Amino acid sequence: MTNDSADRRIKDRYPAMCLRVRLRERRFFGRGRKPVAVTCLDMNRYGMAVLCPRPVDPGTTLHLDFDGKYISESRVTAEVISCQPFQTGYRLSLHFSYCFDRKRYSRAVDNALSRIEGFYNRCV
């Protein structure tokens, strides 16, 4: 992680390796690639970092599905901020669209991601 990415963050991220995440790239006309299971590296209510087996272009809109103990949330929209080779794949830095675009704000998504963040915050 570079100092640049840490400086952009609104809030600290928490390790969340046991959170299961699947991502789908949003495409025109409702078509997209098949969902891909990724490894969550860290997260907070504003964004996250994941280890993905394939590269994804910055600016790409993704739909994320979260699944974990006491956690289930689907179709959370995020945007890829950066993609860099990392370990056995690519590290994607994401920010959740609901908190950066007033048109996409959803209290339900905000509450769900706050609960997920709180769960991993307590695990640290």
PDB file of C-alpha atoms in Angstrom:
ATOM      1  CA  MET A   1       0.000   0.000   0.000  1.00  0.00           C
ATOM      2  CA  THR A   2       1.306   3.422  -0.847  1.00  0.00           C
ATOM      3  CA  ASN A   3       1.022   6.578   1.200  1.00  0.00           C
ATOM      4  CA  ASP A   4      -1.083   8.065  -1.597  1.00  0.00           C
ATOM      5  CA  SER A   5      -3.899   5.568  -1.103  1.00  0.00           C
ATOM      6  CA  ALA A   6      -3.776   5.971   2.675  1.00  0.00           C
ATOM      7  CA  ASP A   7      -4.011   9.763   2.312  1.00  0.00           C
ATOM      8  CA  ARG A   8      -7.193   9.490   0.213  1.00  0.00           C
ATOM      9  CA  ARG A   9      -9.026   7.404   2.778  1.00  0.00           C
ATOM     10  CA  ILE A  10     -11.734   9.026   4.849  1.00  0.00           C
ATOM     11  CA  LYS A  11     -11.429   6.396   7.574  1.00  0.00           C
ATOM     12  CA  ASP A  12      -9.141   3.490   8.511  1.00  0.00           C
ATOM     13  CA  ARG A  13      -9.877   0.142   6.930  1.00  0.00           C
ATOM     14  CA  TYR A  14     -10.134  -3.102   8.873  1.00  0.00           C
ATOM     15  CA  PRO A  15      -8.814  -6.532   7.863  1.00  0.00           C
ATOM     16  CA  ALA A  16     -11.698  -8.706   6.628  1.00  0.00           C
ATOM     17  CA  MET A  17     -10.072 -11.778   5.078  1.00  0.00           C
ATOM     18  CA  CYS A  18     -12.940 -14.097   6.072  1.00  0.00           C
ATOM     19  CA  LEU A  19     -15.624 -11.990   4.328  1.00  0.00           C
ATOM     20  CA  ARG A  20     -16.700 -13.746   1.127  1.00  0.00           C
ATOM     21  CA  VAL A  21     -17.145 -11.365  -1.785  1.00  0.00           C
ATOM     22  CA  ARG A  22     -18.238 -11.960  -5.359  1.00  0.00           C
ATOM     23  CA  LEU A  23     -17.981  -9.244  -7.982  1.00  0.00           C
ATOM     24  CA  ARG A  24     -19.646  -8.704 -11.325  1.00  0.00           C
ATOM     25  CA  GLU A  25     -18.661  -6.087 -13.857  1.00  0.00           C
ATOM     26  CA  ARG A  26     -21.557  -3.879 -14.877  1.00  0.00           C
ATOM     27  CA  ARG A  27     -22.033  -3.834 -18.630  1.00  0.00           C
ATOM     28  CA  PHE A  28     -24.431  -2.192 -21.056  1.00  0.00           C
ATOM     29  CA  PHE A  29     -27.791  -3.839 -21.634  1.00  0.00           C
ATOM     30  CA  GLY A  30     -27.561  -5.789 -18.369  1.00  0.00           C
ATOM     31  CA  ARG A  31     -24.885  -8.111 -19.672  1.00  0.00           C
ATOM     32  CA  GLY A  32     -21.653  -8.696 -17.855  1.00  0.00           C
ATOM     33  CA  ARG A  33     -18.986 -11.211 -17.138  1.00  0.00           C
ATOM     34  CA  LYS A  34     -19.707 -14.100 -14.841  1.00  0.00           C
ATOM     35  CA  PRO A  35     -19.361 -13.367 -11.113  1.00  0.00           C
ATOM     36  CA  VAL A  36     -15.853 -13.837  -9.717  1.00  0.00           C
ATOM     37  CA  ALA A  37     -15.020 -14.807  -6.140  1.00  0.00           C
ATOM     38  CA  VAL A  38     -12.416 -12.420  -4.697  1.00  0.00           C
ATOM     39  CA  THR A  39     -10.561 -12.212  -1.392  1.00  0.00           C
ATOM     40  CA  CYS A  40     -11.331  -9.189   0.746  1.00  0.00           C
ATOM     41  CA  LEU A  41      -8.103  -7.668   2.069  1.00  0.00           C
ATOM     42  CA  ASP A  42      -9.575  -4.800   4.081  1.00  0.00           C
ATOM     43  CA  MET A  43     -12.696  -2.649   4.174  1.00  0.00           C
ATOM     44  CA  ASN A  44     -14.661   0.152   5.749  1.00  0.00           C
ATOM     45  CA  ARG A  45     -18.056   1.664   4.946  1.00  0.00           C
ATOM     46  CA  TYR A  46     -16.586   3.819   2.161  1.00  0.00           C
ATOM     47  CA  GLY A  47     -14.411   1.332   0.279  1.00  0.00           C
ATOM     48  CA  MET A  48     -12.373  -1.821   0.266  1.00  0.00           C
ATOM     49  CA  ALA A  49      -9.401  -3.635  -1.247  1.00  0.00           C
ATOM     50  CA  VAL A  50      -9.776  -7.069  -2.803  1.00  0.00           C
ATOM     51  CA  LEU A  51      -7.471  -9.635  -4.361  1.00  0.00           C
ATOM     52  CA  CYS A  52      -8.900 -10.523  -7.778  1.00  0.00           C
ATOM     53  CA  PRO A  53      -7.663 -13.262 -10.148  1.00  0.00           C
ATOM     54  CA  ARG A  54      -7.936 -10.967 -13.197  1.00  0.00           C
ATOM     55  CA  PRO A  55      -7.232  -7.278 -13.822  1.00  0.00           C
ATOM     56  CA  VAL A  56     -10.116  -4.793 -13.924  1.00  0.00           C
ATOM     57  CA  ASP A  57      -9.728  -1.342 -15.456  1.00  0.00           C
ATOM     58  CA  PRO A  58      -9.905   1.702 -13.159  1.00  0.00           C
ATOM     59  CA  GLY A  59     -13.259   3.442 -13.538  1.00  0.00           C
ATOM     60  CA  THR A  60     -15.127   0.160 -14.044  1.00  0.00           C
ATOM     61  CA  THR A  61     -18.408  -0.114 -12.145  1.00  0.00           C
ATOM     62  CA  LEU A  62     -18.855  -3.349 -10.186  1.00  0.00           C
ATOM     63  CA  HIS A  63     -21.690  -5.009  -8.311  1.00  0.00           C
ATOM     64  CA  LEU A  64     -20.547  -6.769  -5.128  1.00  0.00           C
ATOM     65  CA  ASP A  65     -22.243  -9.522  -3.128  1.00  0.00           C
ATOM     66  CA  PHE A  66     -21.107  -9.995   0.479  1.00  0.00           C
ATOM     67  CA  ASP A  67     -21.529 -13.182   2.452  1.00  0.00           C
ATOM     68  CA  GLY A  68     -20.167 -14.021   5.872  1.00  0.00           C
ATOM     69  CA  LYS A  69     -21.172 -14.996   9.352  1.00  0.00           C
ATOM     70  CA  TYR A  70     -24.184 -12.787  10.201  1.00  0.00           C
ATOM     71  CA  ILE A  71     -23.612 -10.876   6.928  1.00  0.00           C
ATOM     72  CA  SER A  72     -25.461 -10.985   3.634  1.00  0.00           C
ATOM     73  CA  GLU A  73     -25.739  -8.036   1.256  1.00  0.00           C
ATOM     74  CA  SER A  74     -26.140  -8.080  -2.529  1.00  0.00           C
ATOM     75  CA  ARG A  75     -25.597  -5.745  -5.460  1.00  0.00           C
ATOM     76  CA  VAL A  76     -23.574  -3.071  -3.693  1.00  0.00           C
ATOM     77  CA  THR A  77     -22.217  -0.790  -6.420  1.00  0.00           C
ATOM     78  CA  ALA A  78     -18.538   0.143  -6.340  1.00  0.00           C
ATOM     79  CA  GLU A  79     -16.035   1.771  -8.661  1.00  0.00           C
ATOM     80  CA  VAL A  80     -12.483   0.543  -9.281  1.00  0.00           C
ATOM     81  CA  ILE A  81     -10.001   3.230  -8.255  1.00  0.00           C
ATOM     82  CA  SER A  82      -6.812   1.310  -9.007  1.00  0.00           C
ATOM     83  CA  CYS A  83      -5.634  -2.120 -10.111  1.00  0.00           C
ATOM     84  CA  GLN A  84      -2.095  -3.331  -9.370  1.00  0.00           C
ATOM     85  CA  PRO A  85      -0.375  -6.726  -9.568  1.00  0.00           C
ATOM     86  CA  PHE A  86      -0.350  -8.216  -6.070  1.00  0.00           C
ATOM     87  CA  GLN A  87       0.632 -11.686  -4.802  1.00  0.00           C
ATOM     88  CA  THR A  88      -1.176 -14.229  -7.005  1.00  0.00           C
ATOM     89  CA  GLY A  89      -3.510 -11.791  -8.763  1.00  0.00           C
ATOM     90  CA  TYR A  90      -4.441  -8.129  -8.769  1.00  0.00           C
ATOM     91  CA  ARG A  91      -5.203  -5.766  -5.908  1.00  0.00           C
ATOM     92  CA  LEU A  92      -8.285  -3.716  -6.673  1.00  0.00           C
ATOM     93  CA  SER A  93      -8.937  -0.583  -4.656  1.00  0.00           C
ATOM     94  CA  LEU A  94     -12.657   0.154  -4.659  1.00  0.00           C
ATOM     95  CA  HIS A  95     -14.921   2.860  -3.329  1.00  0.00           C
ATOM     96  CA  PHE A  96     -18.610   2.327  -2.810  1.00  0.00           C
ATOM     97  CA  SER A  97     -20.718   4.479  -5.121  1.00  0.00           C
ATOM     98  CA  TYR A  98     -23.483   5.219  -2.613  1.00  0.00           C
ATOM     99  CA  CYS A  99     -21.283   7.570  -0.590  1.00  0.00           C
ATOM    100  CA  PHE A 100     -19.748   9.515  -3.484  1.00  0.00           C
ATOM    101  CA  ASP A 101     -22.828  10.092  -5.634  1.00  0.00           C
ATOM    102  CA  ARG A 102     -25.987  11.651  -4.182  1.00  0.00           C
ATOM    103  CA  LYS A 103     -28.148   9.984  -6.824  1.00  0.00           C
ATOM    104  CA  ARG A 104     -26.944   6.556  -5.695  1.00  0.00           C
ATOM    105  CA  TYR A 105     -27.180   7.150  -1.943  1.00  0.00           C
ATOM    106  CA  SER A 106     -29.090   4.425  -0.136  1.00  0.00           C
ATOM    107  CA  ARG A 107     -29.680   4.425   3.601  1.00  0.00           C
ATOM    108  CA  ALA A 108     -30.139   0.625   3.462  1.00  0.00           C
ATOM    109  CA  VAL A 109     -26.711   0.113   1.835  1.00  0.00           C
ATOM    110  CA  ASP A 110     -25.117   2.637   4.218  1.00  0.00           C
ATOM    111  CA  ASN A 111     -26.567   0.772   7.209  1.00  0.00           C
ATOM    112  CA  ALA A 112     -25.551  -2.639   5.845  1.00  0.00           C
ATOM    113  CA  LEU A 113     -21.954  -1.573   5.176  1.00  0.00           C
ATOM    114  CA  SER A 114     -21.786   0.128   8.575  1.00  0.00           C
ATOM    115  CA  ARG A 115     -22.816  -3.160  10.216  1.00  0.00           C
ATOM    116  CA  ILE A 116     -20.183  -5.071   8.239  1.00  0.00           C
ATOM    117  CA  GLU A 117     -17.528  -2.486   9.113  1.00  0.00           C
ATOM    118  CA  GLY A 118     -18.514  -2.629  12.786  1.00  0.00           C
ATOM    119  CA  PHE A 119     -18.261  -6.409  12.822  1.00  0.00           C
ATOM    120  CA  TYR A 120     -14.668  -6.360  11.492  1.00  0.00           C
ATOM    121  CA  ASN A 121     -13.738  -3.349  13.618  1.00  0.00           C
ATOM    122  CA  ARG A 122     -14.553  -5.420  16.724  1.00  0.00           C
ATOM    123  CA  CYS A 123     -12.481  -8.343  15.404  1.00  0.00           C
ATOM    124  CA  VAL A 124      -9.252  -6.300  15.284  1.00  0.00           C
TER     125      VAL A 124
END
